[in-house]
PDB file of C-alpha atoms in Angstrom:
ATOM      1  CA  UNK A   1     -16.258  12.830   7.375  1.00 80.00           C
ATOM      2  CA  UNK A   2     -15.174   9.234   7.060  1.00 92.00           C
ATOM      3  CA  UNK A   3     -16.860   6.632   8.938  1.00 93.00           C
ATOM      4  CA  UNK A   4     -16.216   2.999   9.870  1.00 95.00           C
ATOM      5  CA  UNK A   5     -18.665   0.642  11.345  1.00 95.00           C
ATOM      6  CA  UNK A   6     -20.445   3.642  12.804  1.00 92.00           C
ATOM      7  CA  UNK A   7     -17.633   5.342  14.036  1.00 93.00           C
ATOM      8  CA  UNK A   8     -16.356   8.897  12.579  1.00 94.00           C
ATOM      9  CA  UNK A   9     -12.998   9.739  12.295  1.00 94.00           C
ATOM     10  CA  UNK A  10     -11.349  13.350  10.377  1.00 92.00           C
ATOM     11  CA  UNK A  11      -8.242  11.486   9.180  1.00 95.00           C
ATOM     12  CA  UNK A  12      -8.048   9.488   5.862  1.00 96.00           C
ATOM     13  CA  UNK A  13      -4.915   8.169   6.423  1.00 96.00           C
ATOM     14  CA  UNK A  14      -3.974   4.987   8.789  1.00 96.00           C
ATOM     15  CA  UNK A  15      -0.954   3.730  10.374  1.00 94.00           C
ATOM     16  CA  UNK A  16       0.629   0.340  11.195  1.00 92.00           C
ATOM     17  CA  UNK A  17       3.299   0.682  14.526  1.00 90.00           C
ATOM     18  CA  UNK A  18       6.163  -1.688  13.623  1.00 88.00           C
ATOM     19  CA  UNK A  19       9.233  -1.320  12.245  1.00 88.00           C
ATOM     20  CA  UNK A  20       9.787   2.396  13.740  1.00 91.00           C
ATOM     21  CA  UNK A  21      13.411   3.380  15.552  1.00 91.00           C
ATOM     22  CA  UNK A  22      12.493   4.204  18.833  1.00 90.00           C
ATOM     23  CA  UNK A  23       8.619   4.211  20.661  1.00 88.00           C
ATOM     24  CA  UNK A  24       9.787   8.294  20.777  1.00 89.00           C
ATOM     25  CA  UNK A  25      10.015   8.165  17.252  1.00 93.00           C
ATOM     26  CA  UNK A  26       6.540   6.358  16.791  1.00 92.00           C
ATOM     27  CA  UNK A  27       4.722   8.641  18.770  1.00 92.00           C
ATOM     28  CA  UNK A  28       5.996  11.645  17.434  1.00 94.00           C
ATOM     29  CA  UNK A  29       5.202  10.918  13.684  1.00 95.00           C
ATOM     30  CA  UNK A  30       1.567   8.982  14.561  1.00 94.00           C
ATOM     31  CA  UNK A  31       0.761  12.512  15.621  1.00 94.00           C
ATOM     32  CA  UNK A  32       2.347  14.600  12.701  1.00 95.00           C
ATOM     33  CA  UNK A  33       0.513  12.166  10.551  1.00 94.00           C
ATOM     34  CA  UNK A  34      -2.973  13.217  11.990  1.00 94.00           C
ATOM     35  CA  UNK A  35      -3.871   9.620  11.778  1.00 94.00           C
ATOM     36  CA  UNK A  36      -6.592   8.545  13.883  1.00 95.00           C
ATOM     37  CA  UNK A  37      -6.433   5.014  13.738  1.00 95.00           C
ATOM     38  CA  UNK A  38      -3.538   2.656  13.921  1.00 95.00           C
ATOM     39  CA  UNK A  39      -3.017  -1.132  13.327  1.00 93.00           C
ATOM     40  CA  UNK A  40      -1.462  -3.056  15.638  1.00 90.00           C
ATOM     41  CA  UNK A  41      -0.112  -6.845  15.708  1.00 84.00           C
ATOM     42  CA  UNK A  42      -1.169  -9.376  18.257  1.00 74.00           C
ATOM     43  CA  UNK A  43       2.291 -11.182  17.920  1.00 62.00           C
ATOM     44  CA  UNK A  44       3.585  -7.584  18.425  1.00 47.00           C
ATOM     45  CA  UNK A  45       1.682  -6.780  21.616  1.00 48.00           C
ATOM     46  CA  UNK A  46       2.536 -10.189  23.036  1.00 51.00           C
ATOM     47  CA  UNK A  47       5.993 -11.170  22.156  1.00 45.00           C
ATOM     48  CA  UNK A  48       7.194 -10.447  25.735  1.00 46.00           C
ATOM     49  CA  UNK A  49       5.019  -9.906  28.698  1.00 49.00           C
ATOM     50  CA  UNK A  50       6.956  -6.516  29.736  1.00 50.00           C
ATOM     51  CA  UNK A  51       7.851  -5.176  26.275  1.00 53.00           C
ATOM     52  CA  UNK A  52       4.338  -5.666  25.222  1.00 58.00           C
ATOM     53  CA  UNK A  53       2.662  -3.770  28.366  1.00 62.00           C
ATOM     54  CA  UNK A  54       5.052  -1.030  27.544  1.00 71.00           C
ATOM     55  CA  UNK A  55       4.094  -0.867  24.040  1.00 74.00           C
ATOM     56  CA  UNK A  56       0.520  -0.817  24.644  1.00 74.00           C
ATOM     57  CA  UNK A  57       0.794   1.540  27.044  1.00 78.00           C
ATOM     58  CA  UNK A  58       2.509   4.172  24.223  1.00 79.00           C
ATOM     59  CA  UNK A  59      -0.272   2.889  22.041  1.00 79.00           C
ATOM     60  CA  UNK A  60      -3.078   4.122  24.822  1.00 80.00           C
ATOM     61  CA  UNK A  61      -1.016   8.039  25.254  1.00 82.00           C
ATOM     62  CA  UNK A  62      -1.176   8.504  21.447  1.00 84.00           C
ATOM     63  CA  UNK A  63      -5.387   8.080  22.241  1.00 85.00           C
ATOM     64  CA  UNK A  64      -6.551   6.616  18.324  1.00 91.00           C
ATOM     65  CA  UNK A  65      -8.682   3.968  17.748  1.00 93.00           C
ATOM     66  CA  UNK A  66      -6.923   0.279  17.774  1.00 93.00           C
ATOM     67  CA  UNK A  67      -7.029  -1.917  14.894  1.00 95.00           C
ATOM     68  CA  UNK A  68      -5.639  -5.290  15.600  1.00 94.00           C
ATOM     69  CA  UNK A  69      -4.289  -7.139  13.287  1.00 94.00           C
ATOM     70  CA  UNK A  70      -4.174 -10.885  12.396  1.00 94.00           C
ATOM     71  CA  UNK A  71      -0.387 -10.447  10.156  1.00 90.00           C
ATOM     72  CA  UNK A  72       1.180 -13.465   9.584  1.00 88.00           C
ATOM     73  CA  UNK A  73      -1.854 -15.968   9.476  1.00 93.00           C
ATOM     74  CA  UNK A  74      -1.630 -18.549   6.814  1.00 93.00           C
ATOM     75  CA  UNK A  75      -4.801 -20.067   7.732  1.00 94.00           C
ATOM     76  CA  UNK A  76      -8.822 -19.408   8.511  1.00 96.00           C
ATOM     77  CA  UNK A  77      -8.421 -21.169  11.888  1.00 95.00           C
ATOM     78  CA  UNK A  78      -5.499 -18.419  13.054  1.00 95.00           C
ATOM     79  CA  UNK A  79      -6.770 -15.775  11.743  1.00 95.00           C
ATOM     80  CA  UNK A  80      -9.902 -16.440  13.446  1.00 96.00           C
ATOM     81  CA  UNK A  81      -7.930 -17.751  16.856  1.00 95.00           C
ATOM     82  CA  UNK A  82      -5.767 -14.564  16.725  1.00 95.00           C
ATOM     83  CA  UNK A  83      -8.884 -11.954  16.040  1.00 95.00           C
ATOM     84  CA  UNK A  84     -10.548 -13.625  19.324  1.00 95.00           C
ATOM     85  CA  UNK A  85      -7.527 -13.382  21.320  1.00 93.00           C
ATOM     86  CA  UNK A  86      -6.881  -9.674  19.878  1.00 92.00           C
ATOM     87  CA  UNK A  87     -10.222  -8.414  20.787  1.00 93.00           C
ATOM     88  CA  UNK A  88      -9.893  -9.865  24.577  1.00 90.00           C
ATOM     89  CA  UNK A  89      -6.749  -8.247  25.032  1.00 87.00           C
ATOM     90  CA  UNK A  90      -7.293  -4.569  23.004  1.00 88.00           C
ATOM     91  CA  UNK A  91     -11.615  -4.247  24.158  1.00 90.00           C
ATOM     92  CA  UNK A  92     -12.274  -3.709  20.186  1.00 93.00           C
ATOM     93  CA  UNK A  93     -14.704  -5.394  17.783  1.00 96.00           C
ATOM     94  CA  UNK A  94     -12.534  -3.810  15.125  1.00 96.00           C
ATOM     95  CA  UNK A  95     -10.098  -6.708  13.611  1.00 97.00           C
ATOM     96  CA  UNK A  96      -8.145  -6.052   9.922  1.00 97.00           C
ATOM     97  CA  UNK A  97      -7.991  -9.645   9.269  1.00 97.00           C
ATOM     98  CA  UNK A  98      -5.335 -10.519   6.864  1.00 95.00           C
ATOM     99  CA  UNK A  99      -5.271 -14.909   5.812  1.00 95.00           C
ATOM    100  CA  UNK A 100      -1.914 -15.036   4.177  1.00 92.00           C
ATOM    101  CA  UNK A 101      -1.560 -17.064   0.987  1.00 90.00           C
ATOM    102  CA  UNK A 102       2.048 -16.269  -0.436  1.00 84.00           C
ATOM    103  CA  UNK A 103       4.656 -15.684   1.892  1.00 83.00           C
ATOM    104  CA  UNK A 104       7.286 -14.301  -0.894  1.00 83.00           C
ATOM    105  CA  UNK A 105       3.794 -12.117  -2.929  1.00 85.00           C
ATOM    106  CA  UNK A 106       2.052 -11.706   0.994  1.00 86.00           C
ATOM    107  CA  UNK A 107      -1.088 -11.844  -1.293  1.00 90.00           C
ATOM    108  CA  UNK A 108      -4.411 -12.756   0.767  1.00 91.00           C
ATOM    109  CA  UNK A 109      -5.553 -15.601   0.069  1.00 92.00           C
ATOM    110  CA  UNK A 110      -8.996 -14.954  -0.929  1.00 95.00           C
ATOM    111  CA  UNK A 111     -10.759 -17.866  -0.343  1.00 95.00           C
ATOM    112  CA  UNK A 112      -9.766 -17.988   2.986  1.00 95.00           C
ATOM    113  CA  UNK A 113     -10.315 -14.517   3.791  1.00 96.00           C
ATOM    114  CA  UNK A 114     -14.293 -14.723   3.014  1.00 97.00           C
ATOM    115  CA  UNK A 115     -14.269 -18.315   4.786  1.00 97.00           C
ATOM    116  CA  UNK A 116     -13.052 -16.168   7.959  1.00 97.00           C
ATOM    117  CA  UNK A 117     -14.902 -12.975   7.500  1.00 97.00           C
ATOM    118  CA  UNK A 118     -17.959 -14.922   7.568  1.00 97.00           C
ATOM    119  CA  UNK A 119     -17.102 -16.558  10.611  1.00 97.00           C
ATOM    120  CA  UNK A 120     -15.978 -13.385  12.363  1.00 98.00           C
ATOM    121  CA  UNK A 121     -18.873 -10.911  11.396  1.00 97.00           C
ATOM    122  CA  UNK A 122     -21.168 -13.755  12.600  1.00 97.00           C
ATOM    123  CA  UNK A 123     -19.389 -13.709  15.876  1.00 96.00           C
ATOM    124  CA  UNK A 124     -20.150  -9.561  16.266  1.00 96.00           C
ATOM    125  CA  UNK A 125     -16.399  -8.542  14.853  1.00 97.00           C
ATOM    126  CA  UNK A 126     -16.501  -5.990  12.571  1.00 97.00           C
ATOM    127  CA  UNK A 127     -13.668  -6.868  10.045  1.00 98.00           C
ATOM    128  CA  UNK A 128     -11.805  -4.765   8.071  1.00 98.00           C
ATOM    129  CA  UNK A 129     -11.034  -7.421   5.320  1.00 97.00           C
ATOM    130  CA  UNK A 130      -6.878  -6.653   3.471  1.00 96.00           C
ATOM    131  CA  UNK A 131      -7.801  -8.430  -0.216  1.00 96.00           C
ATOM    132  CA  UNK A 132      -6.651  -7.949  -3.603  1.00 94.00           C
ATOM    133  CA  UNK A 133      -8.773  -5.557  -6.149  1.00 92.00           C
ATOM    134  CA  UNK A 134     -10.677  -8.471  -7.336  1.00 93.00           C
ATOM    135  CA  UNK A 135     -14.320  -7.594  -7.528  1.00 94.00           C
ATOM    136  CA  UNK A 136     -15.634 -10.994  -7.347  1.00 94.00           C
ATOM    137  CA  UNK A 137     -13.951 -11.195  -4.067  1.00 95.00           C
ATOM    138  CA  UNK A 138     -15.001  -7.956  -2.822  1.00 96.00           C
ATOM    139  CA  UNK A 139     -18.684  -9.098  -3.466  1.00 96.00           C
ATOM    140  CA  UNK A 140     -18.115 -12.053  -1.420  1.00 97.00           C
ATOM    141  CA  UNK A 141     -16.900  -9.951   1.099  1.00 97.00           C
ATOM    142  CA  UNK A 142     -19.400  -7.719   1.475  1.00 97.00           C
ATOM    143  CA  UNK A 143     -22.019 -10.826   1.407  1.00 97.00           C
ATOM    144  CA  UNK A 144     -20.585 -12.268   4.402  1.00 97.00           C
ATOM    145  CA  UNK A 145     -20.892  -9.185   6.301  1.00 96.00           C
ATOM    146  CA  UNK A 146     -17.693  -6.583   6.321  1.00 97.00           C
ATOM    147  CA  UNK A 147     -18.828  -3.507   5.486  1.00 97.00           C
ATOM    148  CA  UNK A 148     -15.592  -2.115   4.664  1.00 97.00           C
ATOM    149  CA  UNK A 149     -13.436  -3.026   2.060  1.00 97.00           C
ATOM    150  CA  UNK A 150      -9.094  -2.939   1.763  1.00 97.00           C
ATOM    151  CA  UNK A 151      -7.491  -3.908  -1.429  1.00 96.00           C
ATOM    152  CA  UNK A 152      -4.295  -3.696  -1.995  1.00 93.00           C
ATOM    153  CA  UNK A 153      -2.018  -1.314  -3.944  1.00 92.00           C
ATOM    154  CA  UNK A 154       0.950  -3.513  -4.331  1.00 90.00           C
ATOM    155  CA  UNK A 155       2.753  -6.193  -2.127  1.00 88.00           C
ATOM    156  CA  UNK A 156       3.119  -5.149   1.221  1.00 87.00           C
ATOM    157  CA  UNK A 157       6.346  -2.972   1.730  1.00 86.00           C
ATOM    158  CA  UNK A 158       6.785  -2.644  -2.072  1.00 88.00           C
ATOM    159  CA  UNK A 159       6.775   0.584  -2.382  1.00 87.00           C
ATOM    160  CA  UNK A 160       5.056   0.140  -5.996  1.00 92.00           C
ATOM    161  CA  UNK A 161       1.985   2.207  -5.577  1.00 90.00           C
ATOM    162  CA  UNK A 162      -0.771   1.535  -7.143  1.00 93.00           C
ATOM    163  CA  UNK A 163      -0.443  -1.209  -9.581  1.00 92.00           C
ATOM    164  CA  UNK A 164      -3.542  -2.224 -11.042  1.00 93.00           C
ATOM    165  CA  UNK A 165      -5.579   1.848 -10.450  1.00 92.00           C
ATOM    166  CA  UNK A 166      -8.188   0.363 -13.941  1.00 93.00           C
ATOM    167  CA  UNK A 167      -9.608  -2.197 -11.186  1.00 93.00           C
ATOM    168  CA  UNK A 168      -9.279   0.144  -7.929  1.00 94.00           C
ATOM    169  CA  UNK A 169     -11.484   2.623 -10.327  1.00 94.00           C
ATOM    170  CA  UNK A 170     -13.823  -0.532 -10.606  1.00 94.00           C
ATOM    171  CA  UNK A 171     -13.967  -0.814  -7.088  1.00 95.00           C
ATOM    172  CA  UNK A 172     -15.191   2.396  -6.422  1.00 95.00           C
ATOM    173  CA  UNK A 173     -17.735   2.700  -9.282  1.00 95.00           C
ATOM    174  CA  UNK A 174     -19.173  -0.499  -8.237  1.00 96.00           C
ATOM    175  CA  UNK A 175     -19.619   0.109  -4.645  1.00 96.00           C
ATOM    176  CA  UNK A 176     -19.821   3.969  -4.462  1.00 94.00           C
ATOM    177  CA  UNK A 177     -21.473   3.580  -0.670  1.00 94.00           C
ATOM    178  CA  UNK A 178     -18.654   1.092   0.658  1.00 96.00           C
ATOM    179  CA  UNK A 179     -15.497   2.685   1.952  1.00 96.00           C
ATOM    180  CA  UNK A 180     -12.347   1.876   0.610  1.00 97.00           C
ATOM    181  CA  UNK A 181      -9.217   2.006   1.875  1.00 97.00           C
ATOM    182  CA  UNK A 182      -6.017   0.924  -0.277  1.00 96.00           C
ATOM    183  CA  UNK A 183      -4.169  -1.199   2.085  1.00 93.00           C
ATOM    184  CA  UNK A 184      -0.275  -1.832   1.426  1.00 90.00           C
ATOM    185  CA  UNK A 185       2.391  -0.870  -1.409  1.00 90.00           C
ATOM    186  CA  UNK A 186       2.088   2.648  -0.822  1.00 94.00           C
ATOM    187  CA  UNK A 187       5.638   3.953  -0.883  1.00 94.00           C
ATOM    188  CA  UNK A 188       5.417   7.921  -1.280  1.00 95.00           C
ATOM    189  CA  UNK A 189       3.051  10.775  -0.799  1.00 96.00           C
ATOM    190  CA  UNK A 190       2.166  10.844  -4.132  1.00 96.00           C
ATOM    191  CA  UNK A 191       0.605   7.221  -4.467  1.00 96.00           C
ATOM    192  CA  UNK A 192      -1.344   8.015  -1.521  1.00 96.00           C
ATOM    193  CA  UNK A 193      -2.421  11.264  -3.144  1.00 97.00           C
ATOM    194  CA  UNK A 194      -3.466   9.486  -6.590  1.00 96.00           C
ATOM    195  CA  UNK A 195      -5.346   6.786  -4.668  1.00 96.00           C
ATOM    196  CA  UNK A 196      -7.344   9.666  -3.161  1.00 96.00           C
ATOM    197  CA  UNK A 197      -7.955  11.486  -5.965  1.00 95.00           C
ATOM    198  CA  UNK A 198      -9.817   8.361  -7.673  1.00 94.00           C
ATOM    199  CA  UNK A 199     -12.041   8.298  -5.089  1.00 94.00           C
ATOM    200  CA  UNK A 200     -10.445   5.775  -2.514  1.00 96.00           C
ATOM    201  CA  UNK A 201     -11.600   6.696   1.161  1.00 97.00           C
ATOM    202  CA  UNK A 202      -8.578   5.996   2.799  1.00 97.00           C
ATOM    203  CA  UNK A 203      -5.032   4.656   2.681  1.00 97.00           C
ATOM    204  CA  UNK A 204      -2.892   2.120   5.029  1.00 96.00           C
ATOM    205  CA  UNK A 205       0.919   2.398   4.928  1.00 92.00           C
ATOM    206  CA  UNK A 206       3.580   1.358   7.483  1.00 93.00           C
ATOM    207  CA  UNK A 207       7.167   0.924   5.941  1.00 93.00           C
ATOM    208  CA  UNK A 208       6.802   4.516   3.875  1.00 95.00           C
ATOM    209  CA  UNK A 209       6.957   6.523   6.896  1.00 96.00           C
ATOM    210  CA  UNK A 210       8.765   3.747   9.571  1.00 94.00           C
ATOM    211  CA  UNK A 211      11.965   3.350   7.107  1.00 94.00           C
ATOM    212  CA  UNK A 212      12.258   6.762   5.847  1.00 95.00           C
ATOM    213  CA  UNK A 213      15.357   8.884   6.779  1.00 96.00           C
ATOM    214  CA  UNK A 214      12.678  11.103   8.767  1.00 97.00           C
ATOM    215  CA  UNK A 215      10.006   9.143   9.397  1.00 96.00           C
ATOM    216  CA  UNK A 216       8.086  12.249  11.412  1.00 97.00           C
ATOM    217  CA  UNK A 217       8.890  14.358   8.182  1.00 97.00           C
ATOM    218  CA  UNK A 218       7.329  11.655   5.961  1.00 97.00           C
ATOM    219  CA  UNK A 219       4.250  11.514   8.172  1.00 97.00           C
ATOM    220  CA  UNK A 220       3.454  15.033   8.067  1.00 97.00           C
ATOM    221  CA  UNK A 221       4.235  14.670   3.883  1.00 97.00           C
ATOM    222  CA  UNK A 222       1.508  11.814   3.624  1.00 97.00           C
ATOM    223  CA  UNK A 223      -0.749  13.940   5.432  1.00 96.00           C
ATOM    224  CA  UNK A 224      -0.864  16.790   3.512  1.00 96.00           C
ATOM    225  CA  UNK A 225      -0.912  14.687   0.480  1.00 97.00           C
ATOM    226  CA  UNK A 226      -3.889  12.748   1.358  1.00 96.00           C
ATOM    227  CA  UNK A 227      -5.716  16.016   2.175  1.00 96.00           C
ATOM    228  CA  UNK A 228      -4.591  17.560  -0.921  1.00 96.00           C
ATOM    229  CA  UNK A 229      -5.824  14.641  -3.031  1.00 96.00           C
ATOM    230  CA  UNK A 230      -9.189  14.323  -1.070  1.00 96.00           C
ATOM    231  CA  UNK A 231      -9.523  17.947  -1.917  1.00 95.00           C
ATOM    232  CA  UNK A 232      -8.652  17.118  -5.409  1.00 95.00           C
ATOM    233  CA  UNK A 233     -11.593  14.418  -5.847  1.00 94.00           C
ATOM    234  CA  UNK A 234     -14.285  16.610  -4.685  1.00 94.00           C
ATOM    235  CA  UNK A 235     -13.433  19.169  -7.026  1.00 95.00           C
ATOM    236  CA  UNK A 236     -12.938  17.302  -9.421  1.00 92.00           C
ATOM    237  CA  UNK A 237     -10.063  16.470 -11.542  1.00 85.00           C
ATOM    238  CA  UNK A 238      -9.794  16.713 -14.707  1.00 84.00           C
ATOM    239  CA  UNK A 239      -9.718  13.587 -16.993  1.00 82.00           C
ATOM    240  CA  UNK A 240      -6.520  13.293 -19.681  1.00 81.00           C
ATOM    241  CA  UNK A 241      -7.286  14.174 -23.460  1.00 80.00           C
ATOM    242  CA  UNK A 242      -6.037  12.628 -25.815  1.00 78.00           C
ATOM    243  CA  UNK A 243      -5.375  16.387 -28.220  1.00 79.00           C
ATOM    244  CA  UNK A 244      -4.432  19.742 -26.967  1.00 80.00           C
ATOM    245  CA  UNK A 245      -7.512  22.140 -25.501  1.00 75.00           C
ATOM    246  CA  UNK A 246      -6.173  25.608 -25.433  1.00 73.00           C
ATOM    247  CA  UNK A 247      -6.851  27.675 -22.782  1.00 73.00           C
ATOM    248  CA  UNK A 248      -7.290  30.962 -24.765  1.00 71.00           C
ATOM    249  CA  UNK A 249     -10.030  30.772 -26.989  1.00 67.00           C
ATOM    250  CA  UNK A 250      -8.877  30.772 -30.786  1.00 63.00           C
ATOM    251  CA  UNK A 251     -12.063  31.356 -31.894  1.00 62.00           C
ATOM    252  CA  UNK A 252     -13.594  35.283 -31.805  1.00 62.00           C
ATOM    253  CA  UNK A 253      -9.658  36.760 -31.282  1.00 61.00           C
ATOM    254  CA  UNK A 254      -8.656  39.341 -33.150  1.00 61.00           C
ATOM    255  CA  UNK A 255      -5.753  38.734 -36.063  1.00 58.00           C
ATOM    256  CA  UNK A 256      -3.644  41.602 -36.792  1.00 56.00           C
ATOM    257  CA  UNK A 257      -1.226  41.601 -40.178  1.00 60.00           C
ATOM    258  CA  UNK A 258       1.545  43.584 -39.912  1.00 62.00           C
ATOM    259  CA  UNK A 259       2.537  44.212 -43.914  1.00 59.00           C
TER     260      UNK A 259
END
């Protein structure tokens, strides 16, 4: 069982709530998904004082565990602002905390993400930090007190998968106790499915499952895919040769010539 900050949850696979076609439509693939956990904005939440109460309220019926986010913050002083406002409003020390450095790339900018994790996990949050799959970053990380880590599979909404899966593998070997959970570019089951297999804890996705033609469909697909590759990892896959390995045994067989 997965857990996070001390808190277990069955599902390995998380959810961000924008971008969907309807709240109907939200609800209905958060729960074929099986996710237990779902992101949600501050900007979101408080764009308009009556859309926001409704959409917390559907957030409250679907009963996960909240994740605010701090999406769109170019700067340690937001993110650090909008991750005290979020936990006021949604009762969580939970906070993925996301400083902005690129707005074409949305890459983190990493020295402002461990300025701000520091300052948060000092304050009691307990940050889930979105980086890159730089280790040198995810040390710092870790030093300043998140005990969770997110890198990234590709630019958020991509839909590249996983670009760099040498230094994910890194990741993992290096900090075999820490969870991971590969946080944006995730466009079909099947990247979700290879990140698990490699030993990833978790994935993140949003615009996979909100923009597909069937977005309940798609949920239910990335579920069963991140089950299947879980499954996969703990039996253990089996690593690529470079030459053929038969499976029939040449050797002991019995030749027959026909003259």
């Amino acid at each position: 069982m997965l857990s996070f900050y001390g808190r277990k949850v069955d599902s390995r696979l998380l959810m961000g709530t924008s971008m969907y076609p309807s709240p109907d439509i939200l609800q209905k693939a958060v729960r074929a998904s099986r996710a237990q956990i779902v992101t949600v904005s501050l900007r979101r939440e408080s764009a308009s004082r009556q859309s926001g109460q409704g959409f917390w309220k559907l957030i409250r019926e679907l009963d996960v565990h909240i994740l605010p986010n701090t999406a769109g913050c170019k700067s340690v002083r937001e993110a650090v602002t909008t991750a005290q406002m979020a936990r006021e409003l949604f009762e969580t020390p939970w906070i993925k905390l996301e400083v902005i450095a690129n707005d074409d790339t949305l890459q983190p900018d990493l020295f402002g993400l461990v300025e701000a994790a520091r300052i948060l996990a000092a304050d009691g949050f307990e940050v889930f930090p979105y980086t890159t799959e730089d280790l040198g970053a995810a040390e710092r990380l870790l030093e300043a007190g998140c005990k969770v880590l997110m890198p990234w599979g590709a630019p958020i909404g991509s839909a590249r998968g996983l670009n760099n899966p040498y230094a994910l593998k890194t990741l993992r070997a290096w900090f075999p106790d820490i969870p991971l959970v590969v946080d944006a570019g995730i466009g079909a089951p099947s990247h979700a499915a290879k990140a698990l297999e490699m030993g990833c804890d978790a994935v993140l996705l949003n615009t996979a499952i909100a923009k597909a033609a069937d977005p309940v469909k798609m949920a239910r697909a990335f579920a069963g895919a991140i089950e299947a590759g879980r499954q996969a990892f703990e039996a253990g896959v089996l690593e690529p040769r470079d030459m053929a390995s038969p499976s029939t045994p040449v050797a002991g067989t019995p030749f027959f010539r026909l003259d």
